[in-house]
Short mmCIF file of C-alpha atoms in Angstrom, two decimals:
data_model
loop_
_atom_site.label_atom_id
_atom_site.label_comp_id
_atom_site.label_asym_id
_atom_site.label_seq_id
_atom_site.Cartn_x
_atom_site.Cartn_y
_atom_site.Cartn_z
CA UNK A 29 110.72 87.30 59.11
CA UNK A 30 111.07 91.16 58.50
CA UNK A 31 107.04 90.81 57.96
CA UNK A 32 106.88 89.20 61.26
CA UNK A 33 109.16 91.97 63.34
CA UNK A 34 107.27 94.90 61.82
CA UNK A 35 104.15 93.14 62.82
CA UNK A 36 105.32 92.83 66.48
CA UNK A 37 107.14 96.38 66.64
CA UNK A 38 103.26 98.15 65.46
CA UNK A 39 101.52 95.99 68.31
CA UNK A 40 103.91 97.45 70.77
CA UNK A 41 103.91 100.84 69.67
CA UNK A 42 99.79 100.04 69.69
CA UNK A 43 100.49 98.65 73.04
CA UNK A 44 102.43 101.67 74.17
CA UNK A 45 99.95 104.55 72.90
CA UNK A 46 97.05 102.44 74.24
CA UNK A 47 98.47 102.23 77.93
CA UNK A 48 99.33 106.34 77.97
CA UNK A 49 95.98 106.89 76.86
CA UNK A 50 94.44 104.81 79.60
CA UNK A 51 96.83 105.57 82.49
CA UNK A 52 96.64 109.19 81.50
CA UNK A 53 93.70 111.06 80.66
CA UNK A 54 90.94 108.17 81.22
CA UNK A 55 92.09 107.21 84.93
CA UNK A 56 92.41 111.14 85.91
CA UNK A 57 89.14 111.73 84.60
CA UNK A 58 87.43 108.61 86.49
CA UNK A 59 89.49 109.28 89.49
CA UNK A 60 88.76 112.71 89.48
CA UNK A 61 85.05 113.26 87.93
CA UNK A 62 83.15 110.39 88.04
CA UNK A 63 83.74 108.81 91.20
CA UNK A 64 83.46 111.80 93.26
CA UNK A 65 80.69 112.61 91.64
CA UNK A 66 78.80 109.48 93.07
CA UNK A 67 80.46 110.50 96.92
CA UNK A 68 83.35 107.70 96.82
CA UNK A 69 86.42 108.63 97.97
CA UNK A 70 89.78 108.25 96.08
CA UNK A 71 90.68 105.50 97.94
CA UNK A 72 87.62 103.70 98.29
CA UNK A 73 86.68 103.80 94.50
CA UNK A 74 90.26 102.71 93.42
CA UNK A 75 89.61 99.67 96.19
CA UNK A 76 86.03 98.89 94.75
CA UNK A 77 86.99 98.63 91.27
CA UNK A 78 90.33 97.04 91.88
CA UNK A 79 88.98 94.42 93.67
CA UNK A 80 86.27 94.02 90.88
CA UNK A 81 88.70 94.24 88.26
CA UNK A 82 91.25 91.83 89.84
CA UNK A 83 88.45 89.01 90.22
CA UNK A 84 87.22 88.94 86.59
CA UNK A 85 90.59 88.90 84.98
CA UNK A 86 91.58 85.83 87.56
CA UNK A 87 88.62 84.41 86.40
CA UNK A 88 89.13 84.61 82.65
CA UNK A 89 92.91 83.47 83.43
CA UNK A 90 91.73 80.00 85.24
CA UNK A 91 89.02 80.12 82.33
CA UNK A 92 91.50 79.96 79.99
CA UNK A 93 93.74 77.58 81.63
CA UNK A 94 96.54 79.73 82.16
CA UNK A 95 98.91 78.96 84.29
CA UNK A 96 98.89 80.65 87.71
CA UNK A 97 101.74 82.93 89.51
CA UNK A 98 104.21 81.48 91.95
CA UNK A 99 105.20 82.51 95.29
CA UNK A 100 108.27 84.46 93.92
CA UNK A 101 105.95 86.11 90.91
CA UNK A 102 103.17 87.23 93.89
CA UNK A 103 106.58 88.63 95.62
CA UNK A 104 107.43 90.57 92.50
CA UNK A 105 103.75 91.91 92.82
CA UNK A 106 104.05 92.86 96.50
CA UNK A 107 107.55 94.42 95.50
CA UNK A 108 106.00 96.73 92.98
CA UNK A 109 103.34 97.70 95.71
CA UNK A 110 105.33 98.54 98.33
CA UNK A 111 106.90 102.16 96.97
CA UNK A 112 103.72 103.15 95.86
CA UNK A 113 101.94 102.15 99.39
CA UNK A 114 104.64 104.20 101.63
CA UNK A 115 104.13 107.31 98.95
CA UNK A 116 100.88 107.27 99.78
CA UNK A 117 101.33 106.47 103.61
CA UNK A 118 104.14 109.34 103.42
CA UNK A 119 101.95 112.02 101.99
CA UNK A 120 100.14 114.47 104.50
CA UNK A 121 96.57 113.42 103.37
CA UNK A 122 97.49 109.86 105.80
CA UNK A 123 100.48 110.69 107.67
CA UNK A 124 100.57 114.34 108.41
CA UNK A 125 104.24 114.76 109.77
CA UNK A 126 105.26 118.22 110.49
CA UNK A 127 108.42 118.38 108.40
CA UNK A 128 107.10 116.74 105.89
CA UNK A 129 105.38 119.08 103.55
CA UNK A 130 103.85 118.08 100.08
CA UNK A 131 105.74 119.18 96.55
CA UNK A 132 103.67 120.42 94.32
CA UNK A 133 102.38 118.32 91.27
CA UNK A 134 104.93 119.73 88.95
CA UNK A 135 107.61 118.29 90.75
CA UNK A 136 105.70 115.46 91.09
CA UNK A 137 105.51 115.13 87.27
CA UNK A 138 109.25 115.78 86.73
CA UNK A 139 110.12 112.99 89.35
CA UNK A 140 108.18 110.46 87.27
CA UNK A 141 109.69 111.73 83.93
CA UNK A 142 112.87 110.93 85.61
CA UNK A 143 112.17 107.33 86.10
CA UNK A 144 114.88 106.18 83.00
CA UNK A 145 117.55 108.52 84.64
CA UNK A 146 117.12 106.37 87.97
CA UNK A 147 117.20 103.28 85.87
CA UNK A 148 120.98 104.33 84.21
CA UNK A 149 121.70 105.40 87.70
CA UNK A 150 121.13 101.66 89.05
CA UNK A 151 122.45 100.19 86.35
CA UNK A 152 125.49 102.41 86.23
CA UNK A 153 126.09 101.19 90.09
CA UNK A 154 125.34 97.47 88.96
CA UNK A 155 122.10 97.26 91.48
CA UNK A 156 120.42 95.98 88.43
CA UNK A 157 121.25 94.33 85.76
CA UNK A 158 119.68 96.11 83.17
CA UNK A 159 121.49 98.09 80.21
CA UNK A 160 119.96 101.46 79.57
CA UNK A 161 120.84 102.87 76.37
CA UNK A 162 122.12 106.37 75.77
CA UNK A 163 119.85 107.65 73.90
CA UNK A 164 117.11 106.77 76.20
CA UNK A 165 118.85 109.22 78.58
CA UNK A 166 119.05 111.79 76.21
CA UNK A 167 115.79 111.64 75.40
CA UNK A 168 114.43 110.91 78.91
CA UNK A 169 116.42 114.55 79.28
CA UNK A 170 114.90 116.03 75.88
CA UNK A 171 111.44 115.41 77.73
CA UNK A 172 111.71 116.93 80.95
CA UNK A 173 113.09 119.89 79.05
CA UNK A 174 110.25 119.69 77.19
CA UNK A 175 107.77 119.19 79.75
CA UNK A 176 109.33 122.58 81.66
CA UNK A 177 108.31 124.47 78.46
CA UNK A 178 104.79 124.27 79.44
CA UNK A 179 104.59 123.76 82.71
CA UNK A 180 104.76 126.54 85.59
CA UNK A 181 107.61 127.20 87.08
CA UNK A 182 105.59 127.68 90.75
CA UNK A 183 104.04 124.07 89.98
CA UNK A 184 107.66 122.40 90.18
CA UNK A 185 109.54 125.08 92.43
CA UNK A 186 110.40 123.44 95.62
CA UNK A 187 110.65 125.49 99.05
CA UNK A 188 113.17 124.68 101.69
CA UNK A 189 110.61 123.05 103.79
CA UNK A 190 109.98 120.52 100.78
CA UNK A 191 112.97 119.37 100.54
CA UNK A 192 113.21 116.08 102.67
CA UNK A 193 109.86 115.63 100.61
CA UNK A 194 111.77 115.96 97.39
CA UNK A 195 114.32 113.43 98.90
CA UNK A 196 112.29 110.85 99.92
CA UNK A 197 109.85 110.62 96.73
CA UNK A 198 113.19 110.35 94.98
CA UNK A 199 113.94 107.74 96.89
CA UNK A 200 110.64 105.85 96.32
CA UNK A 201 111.09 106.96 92.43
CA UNK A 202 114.53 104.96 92.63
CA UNK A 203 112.84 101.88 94.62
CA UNK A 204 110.17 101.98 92.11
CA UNK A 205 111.98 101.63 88.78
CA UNK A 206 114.16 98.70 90.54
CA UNK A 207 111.31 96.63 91.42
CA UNK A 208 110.30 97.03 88.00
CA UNK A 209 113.97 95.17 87.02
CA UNK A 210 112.58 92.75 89.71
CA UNK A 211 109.57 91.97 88.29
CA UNK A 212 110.53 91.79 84.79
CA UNK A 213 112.95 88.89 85.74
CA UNK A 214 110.12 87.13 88.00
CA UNK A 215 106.89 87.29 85.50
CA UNK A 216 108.89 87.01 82.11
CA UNK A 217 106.50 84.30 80.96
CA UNK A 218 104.20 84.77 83.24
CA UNK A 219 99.92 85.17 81.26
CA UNK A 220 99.91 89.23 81.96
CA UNK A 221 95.89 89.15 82.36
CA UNK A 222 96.68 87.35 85.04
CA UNK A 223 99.58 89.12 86.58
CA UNK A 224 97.42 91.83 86.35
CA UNK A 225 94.55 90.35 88.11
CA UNK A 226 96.77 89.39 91.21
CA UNK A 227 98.19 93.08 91.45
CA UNK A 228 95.00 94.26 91.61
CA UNK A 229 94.02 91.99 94.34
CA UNK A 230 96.64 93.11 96.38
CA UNK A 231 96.68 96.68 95.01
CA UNK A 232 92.67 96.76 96.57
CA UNK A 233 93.64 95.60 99.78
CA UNK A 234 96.18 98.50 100.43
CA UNK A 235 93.57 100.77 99.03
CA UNK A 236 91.11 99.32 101.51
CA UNK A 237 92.76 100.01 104.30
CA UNK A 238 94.09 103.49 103.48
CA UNK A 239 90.58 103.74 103.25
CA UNK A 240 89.65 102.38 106.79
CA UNK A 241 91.89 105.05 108.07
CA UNK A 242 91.17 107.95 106.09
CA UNK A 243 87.67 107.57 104.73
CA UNK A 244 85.83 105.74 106.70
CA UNK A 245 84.35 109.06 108.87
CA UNK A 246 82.84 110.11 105.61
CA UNK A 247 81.38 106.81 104.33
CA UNK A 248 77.52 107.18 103.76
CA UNK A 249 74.77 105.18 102.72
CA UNK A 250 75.00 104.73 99.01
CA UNK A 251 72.75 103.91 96.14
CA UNK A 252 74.20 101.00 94.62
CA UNK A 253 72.09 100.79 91.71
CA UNK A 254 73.82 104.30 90.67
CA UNK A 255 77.64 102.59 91.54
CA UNK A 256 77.00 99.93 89.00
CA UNK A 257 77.74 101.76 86.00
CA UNK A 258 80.82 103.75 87.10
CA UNK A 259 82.69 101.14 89.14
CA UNK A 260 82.29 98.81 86.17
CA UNK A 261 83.75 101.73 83.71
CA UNK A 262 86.27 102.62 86.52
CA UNK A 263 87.17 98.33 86.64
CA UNK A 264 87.27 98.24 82.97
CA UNK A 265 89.80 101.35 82.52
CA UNK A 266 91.52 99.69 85.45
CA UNK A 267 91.80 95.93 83.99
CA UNK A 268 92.67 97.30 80.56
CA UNK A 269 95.44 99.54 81.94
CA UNK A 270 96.96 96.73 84.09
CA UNK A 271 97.16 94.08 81.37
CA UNK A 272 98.73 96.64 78.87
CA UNK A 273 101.34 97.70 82.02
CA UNK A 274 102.03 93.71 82.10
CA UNK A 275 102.49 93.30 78.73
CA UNK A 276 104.59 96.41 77.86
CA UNK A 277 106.64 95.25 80.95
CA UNK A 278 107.42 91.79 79.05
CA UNK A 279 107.97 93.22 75.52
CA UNK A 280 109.98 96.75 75.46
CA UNK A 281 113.40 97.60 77.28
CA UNK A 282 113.17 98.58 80.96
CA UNK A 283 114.27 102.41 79.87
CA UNK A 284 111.47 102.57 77.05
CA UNK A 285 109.35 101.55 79.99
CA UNK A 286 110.52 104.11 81.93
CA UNK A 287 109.18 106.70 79.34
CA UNK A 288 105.23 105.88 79.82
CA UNK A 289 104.92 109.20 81.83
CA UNK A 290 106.13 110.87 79.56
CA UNK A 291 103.69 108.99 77.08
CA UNK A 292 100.90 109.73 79.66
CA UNK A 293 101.42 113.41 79.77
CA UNK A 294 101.29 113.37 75.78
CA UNK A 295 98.42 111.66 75.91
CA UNK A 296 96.66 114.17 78.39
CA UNK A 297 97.80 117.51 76.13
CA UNK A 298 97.73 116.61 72.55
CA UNK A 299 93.51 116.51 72.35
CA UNK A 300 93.99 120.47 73.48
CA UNK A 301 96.49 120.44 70.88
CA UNK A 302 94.64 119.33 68.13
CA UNK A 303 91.79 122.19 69.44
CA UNK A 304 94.72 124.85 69.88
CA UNK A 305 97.34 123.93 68.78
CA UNK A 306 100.27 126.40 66.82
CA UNK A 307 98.68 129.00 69.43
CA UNK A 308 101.83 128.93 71.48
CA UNK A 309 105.20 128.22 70.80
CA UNK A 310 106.44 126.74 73.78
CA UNK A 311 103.47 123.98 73.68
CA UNK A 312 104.27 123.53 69.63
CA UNK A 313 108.03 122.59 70.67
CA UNK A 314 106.89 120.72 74.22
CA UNK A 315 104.94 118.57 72.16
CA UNK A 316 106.81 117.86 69.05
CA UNK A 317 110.50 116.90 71.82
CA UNK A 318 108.59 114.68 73.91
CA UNK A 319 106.95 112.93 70.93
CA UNK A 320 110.25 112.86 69.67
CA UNK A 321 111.76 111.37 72.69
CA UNK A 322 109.42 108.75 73.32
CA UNK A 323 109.56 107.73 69.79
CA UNK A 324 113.25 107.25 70.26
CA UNK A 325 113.35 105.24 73.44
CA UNK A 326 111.16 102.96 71.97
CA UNK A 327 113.10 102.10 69.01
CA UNK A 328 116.33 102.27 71.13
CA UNK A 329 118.01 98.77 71.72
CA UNK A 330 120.90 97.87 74.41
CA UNK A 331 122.65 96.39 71.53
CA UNK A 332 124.04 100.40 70.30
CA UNK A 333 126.31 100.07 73.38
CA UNK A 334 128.12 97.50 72.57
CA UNK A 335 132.01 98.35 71.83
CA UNK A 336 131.57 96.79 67.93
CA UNK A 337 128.44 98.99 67.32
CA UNK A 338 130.18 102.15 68.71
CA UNK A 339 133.35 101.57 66.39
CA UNK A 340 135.37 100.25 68.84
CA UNK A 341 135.89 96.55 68.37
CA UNK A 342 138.88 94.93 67.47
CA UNK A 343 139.92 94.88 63.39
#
């Protein structure tokens, strides 16, 4: 049995590293090299290759006789959509409201790192029932410490005129990590090749039509022949990612979920590590606290906060 639970905690460590590698630095560099590279926009690749990827895992699900998602499970789905649609409908690039101004990426990055924080915070006020460890929000604290070591203070400053910004991607953060606690109740069970297949469906729709109203001016006749090979890398990272997201979801407590940004950002520094690294101090420590703290979320379980294993059950 102890043979069997070491097995299953390496594949979700595997499964953990794996999904920071290909949320992180793979789906920045496809977003950001190779599909511009071929004249696609952001949200025109993302809806090509989402759409692509979405079909073949739906196909290899029904292949494979698995069985198919609900109406409440496709509601979950939407649910986890929806925050990340009215970010993107929020931000100038689509919406350009005049007192809404853009924060910079750094704060961005910190709002993300703060997703177990939001978690306690919803749990704390019983919106969700989900029990969030302490040390996950020590160490969800540990890594936005270590995070600032590195990063520049103008990339996460925040003006006066970016402050409703600030308040309403914290807001979105906050809806975000509940719908996770929404969908974790909805798909437990549920194959996640193809809960990932149905996100993506409706994931390329949105993108579609943020395309339609932001793209389409630019659209130009296109080589397809030359698309082939980089929308079907872009749909594999995509797939891949999405199934690993699923699975994690199932598998690993809702804070230790909460620390894949984290994970991501590791994943995205540590190769210029290994080429620089002990060059600079403050990287050194960045990167040795955040390994540290994701490390420790993952091995974190609600059971430490119950009154016997803090001492303070009954003789």
């Amino acid at each position: 049995m102890e043979a069997e639970g070491g097995r299953s905690s390496k594949r979700v460590y595997l499964a953990f590293v794996s999904l920071a590698v290909f949320a992180g630095p793979l789906t920045g560099y496809l977003a950001g090299t190779v599909l511009p590279a071929i004249g696609l926009g952001a949200f025109t690749g993302v809806a090509l290759s989402s759409a692509v990827a979405g079909t073949v895992l739906i196909a290899l699900s029904v292949s494979h006789r698995q069985r198919i998602l609900g109406a409440q499970q496709w509601l979950a789905l939407l649910l986890l959509l929806i925050p990340q649609w009215c970010s993107i409908a929020l931000s100038p690039l689509v919406t350009p409201v005049p007192w809404l101004h853009g924060i910079r990426w750094g704060a961005s990055l910190l709002l993300s790192l703060a997703a177990p924080l939001w978690l306690a915070l919803l749990s704390a006020l019983e919106l969700v029932r989900v029990e969030v460890p302490r040390s996950i929000v020590a160490a969800a604290i540990a890594g936005i410490g270590a995070v600032c070591l590195v990063v520049p203070v103008d990339a996460y400053s925040v003006a006066w005129n970016q402050i409703p910004m600030l308040v309403v991607q914290s807001l979105l953060g906050i809806a975000a990590v509940a719908s996770w606690a929404f969908a974790r109740d909805r798909l437990n069970g549920a194959p996640p090749e193809c809960a990932a297949g149905c996100y993506l469906l409706l994931s390329a729709m949105g993108s579609a039509a943020f395309a339609l109203l932001c793209e389409r001016g630019s659209w130009q006749p296109l080589e397809w022949r030359q698309l082939i090979a980089p929308l079907a890398l872009q749909a594999v990272v995509v797939a891949c990612s999405w199934v690993l997201w699923f699975w994690v979801l199932q598998r690993v407590t809702l804070g230790a979920f909460g620390m894949r940004a984290l994970a991501a950002w590791l994943a995205a520094v540590i190769p210029g590590f290994a080429v620089f690294g002990f060059l600079e101090w403050r990287a050194d420590v960045a990167i040795a606290v955040a390994l540290s703290a994701v490390v420790i979320s993952l091995r974190a379980a609600p059971v430490e906060e119950q009154p016997v294993a803090l001492g303070l059950g009954g003789s």
